[in-house]
Amino acid sequence: CSYGEYSKQWYQRRVRGSTSDSAPDPDTVIRSLINLERGSALQDSRIKQQFSTIPNEVWNVQAVEKITDRKRLESLLKSVDNSYDLLSQHRIRLQTEFQERNKVAAMLKEFVMHQKEQLRNVESRLTEYQGKLQKVQAVRSQLQSHLNSLPDLTTVTTLEPLPEPGSLFGANDD
């Protein structure tokens, strides 16, 4: 899928209703930014080279008045027409890029808002689990203290024999 398709799909979801579910995923944001830069009219070296080859007479209205040769004027008119077409096409590309950059800016804004919301949720859960961890640590400390207070049975060398079951329950041997 191209950048335009990703941004168009996201933009349509956004127009229908902006919810946190409509926030673009990071891969879409990254692809959109990369594709936007790859297709940038501002970065097009071919266009820049073509602009550099436009004759100075095309840019200078006063130079036209000085030309008296019809053949030269026709040649200049052709150069002006070609330059006009080139500039018109470039203007359309720039306008499209401007619109796409606005869509990406909106996408980034929605992405950042979603990330901030996620951050608040994670911070809340972190606080909750830190409280739970403290409670578990307190129980653990109490258990360790209780365990340490119990007698050490490994140091007892002799054990008293257990009483007979009958003597425990009051059975008489008369």
GROMACS .gro file of C-alpha atoms in nm, residues 24-148:
model
  125
   24PRO     CA    1  -0.298   0.529   1.371
   25ASP     CA    2  -0.064   0.251   1.468
   26PRO     CA    3   0.309   0.332   1.479
   27ASP     CA    4   0.383   0.139   1.158
   28THR     CA    5   0.130   0.348   0.966
   29VAL     CA    6   0.279   0.669   1.103
   30ILE     CA    7   0.632   0.561   1.012
   31ARG     CA    8   0.533   0.446   0.662
   32SER     CA    9   0.342   0.768   0.605
   33LEU     CA   10   0.638   0.983   0.704
   34ILE     CA   11   0.883   0.783   0.494
   35ASN     CA   12   0.657   0.782   0.189
   36LEU     CA   13   0.585   1.152   0.227
   37GLU     CA   14   0.956   1.232   0.224
   38ARG     CA   15   1.025   0.998  -0.068
   39GLY     CA   16   0.761   1.163  -0.284
   40SER     CA   17   0.835   1.517  -0.173
   41ALA     CA   18   0.808   1.780  -0.444
   42LEU     CA   19   1.043   1.996  -0.240
   43GLN     CA   20   1.315   1.732  -0.253
   44ASP     CA   21   1.278   1.644  -0.624
   45SER     CA   22   1.627   1.696  -0.769
   46ARG     CA   23   1.500   1.642  -1.124
   47ILE     CA   24   1.264   1.939  -1.092
   48LYS     CA   25   1.535   2.150  -0.932
   49GLN     CA   26   1.764   2.069  -1.225
   50GLN     CA   27   1.490   2.159  -1.475
   51PHE     CA   28   1.430   2.490  -1.297
   52SER     CA   29   1.800   2.568  -1.315
   53THR     CA   30   1.795   2.527  -1.694
   54ILE     CA   31   1.515   2.781  -1.747
   55PRO     CA   32   1.666   3.075  -1.939
   56ASN     CA   33   1.696   3.404  -1.753
   57GLU     CA   34   1.482   3.578  -2.018
   58VAL     CA   35   1.182   3.376  -1.898
   59TRP     CA   36   1.207   3.540  -1.556
   60ASN     CA   37   1.282   3.892  -1.684
   61VAL     CA   38   0.995   4.083  -1.845
   62GLN     CA   39   1.222   4.373  -1.937
   63ALA     CA   40   1.444   4.142  -2.143
   64VAL     CA   41   1.146   4.062  -2.369
   65GLU     CA   42   1.116   4.426  -2.475
   66LYS     CA   43   1.475   4.426  -2.596
   67ILE     CA   44   1.425   4.130  -2.832
   68THR     CA   45   1.343   4.237  -3.188
   69ASP     CA   46   1.399   3.911  -3.374
   70ARG     CA   47   1.072   3.721  -3.436
   71LYS     CA   48   1.247   3.381  -3.437
   72ARG     CA   49   1.405   3.458  -3.103
   73LEU     CA   50   1.069   3.574  -2.961
   74GLU     CA   51   0.903   3.250  -3.076
   75SER     CA   52   1.184   3.051  -2.917
   76LEU     CA   53   1.140   3.250  -2.596
   77LEU     CA   54   0.762   3.199  -2.611
   78LYS     CA   55   0.821   2.824  -2.637
   79SER     CA   56   1.057   2.840  -2.338
   80VAL     CA   57   0.800   3.042  -2.143
   81ASP     CA   58   0.525   2.790  -2.228
   82ASN     CA   59   0.747   2.498  -2.123
   83SER     CA   60   0.844   2.680  -1.804
   84TYR     CA   61   0.479   2.760  -1.736
   85ASP     CA   62   0.382   2.395  -1.778
   86LEU     CA   63   0.670   2.285  -1.556
   87LEU     CA   64   0.577   2.540  -1.288
   88SER     CA   65   0.207   2.449  -1.309
   89GLN     CA   66   0.280   2.081  -1.264
   90HIS     CA   67   0.516   2.155  -0.979
   91ARG     CA   68   0.257   2.383  -0.816
   92ILE     CA   69   0.002   2.099  -0.832
   93ARG     CA   70   0.254   1.860  -0.676
   94LEU     CA   71   0.331   2.113  -0.405
   95GLN     CA   72  -0.037   2.169  -0.336
   96THR     CA   73  -0.095   1.792  -0.312
   97GLU     CA   74   0.208   1.758  -0.087
   98PHE     CA   75   0.078   2.042   0.129
   99GLN     CA   76  -0.254   1.862   0.171
  100GLU     CA   77  -0.080   1.531   0.245
  101ARG     CA   78   0.148   1.698   0.498
  102ASN     CA   79  -0.159   1.844   0.670
  103LYS     CA   80  -0.311   1.495   0.684
  104VAL     CA   81   0.012   1.354   0.828
  105ALA     CA   82   0.022   1.640   1.080
  106ALA     CA   83  -0.332   1.552   1.188
  107MET     CA   84  -0.232   1.185   1.202
  108LEU     CA   85   0.070   1.270   1.417
  109LYS     CA   86  -0.141   1.487   1.645
  110GLU     CA   87  -0.391   1.201   1.691
  111PHE     CA   88  -0.103   0.956   1.741
  112VAL     CA   89   0.058   1.175   2.008
  113MET     CA   90  -0.276   1.225   2.185
  114HIS     CA   91  -0.331   0.848   2.181
  115GLN     CA   92   0.021   0.788   2.315
  116LYS     CA   93  -0.038   1.038   2.595
  117GLU     CA   94  -0.362   0.860   2.682
  118GLN     CA   95  -0.180   0.527   2.681
  119LEU     CA   96   0.091   0.679   2.900
  120ARG     CA   97  -0.169   0.795   3.154
  121ASN     CA   98  -0.322   0.445   3.156
  122VAL     CA   99   0.017   0.281   3.205
  123GLU     CA  100   0.108   0.527   3.481
  124SER     CA  101  -0.221   0.450   3.656
  125ARG     CA  102  -0.162   0.076   3.630
  126LEU     CA  103   0.198   0.120   3.744
  127THR     CA  104   0.080   0.305   4.053
  128GLU     CA  105  -0.179   0.034   4.117
  129TYR     CA  106   0.074  -0.246   4.085
  130GLN     CA  107   0.332  -0.063   4.294
  131GLY     CA  108   0.072  -0.051   4.573
  132LYS     CA  109   0.004  -0.422   4.530
  133LEU     CA  110   0.377  -0.493   4.531
  134GLN     CA  111   0.417  -0.302   4.859
  135LYS     CA  112   0.136  -0.507   5.014
  136VAL     CA  113   0.295  -0.832   4.898
  137GLN     CA  114   0.631  -0.718   5.032
  138ALA     CA  115   0.469  -0.642   5.370
  139VAL     CA  116   0.311  -0.990   5.380
  140ARG     CA  117   0.643  -1.139   5.276
  141SER     CA  118   0.821  -0.951   5.555
  142GLN     CA  119   0.562  -1.070   5.811
  143LEU     CA  120   0.596  -1.429   5.692
  144GLN     CA  121   0.975  -1.408   5.711
  145SER     CA  122   0.951  -1.265   6.063
  146HIS     CA  123   0.710  -1.539   6.168
  147LEU     CA  124   0.932  -1.805   6.010
  148ASN     CA  125   1.233  -1.668   6.198
   0.00000   0.00000   0.00000
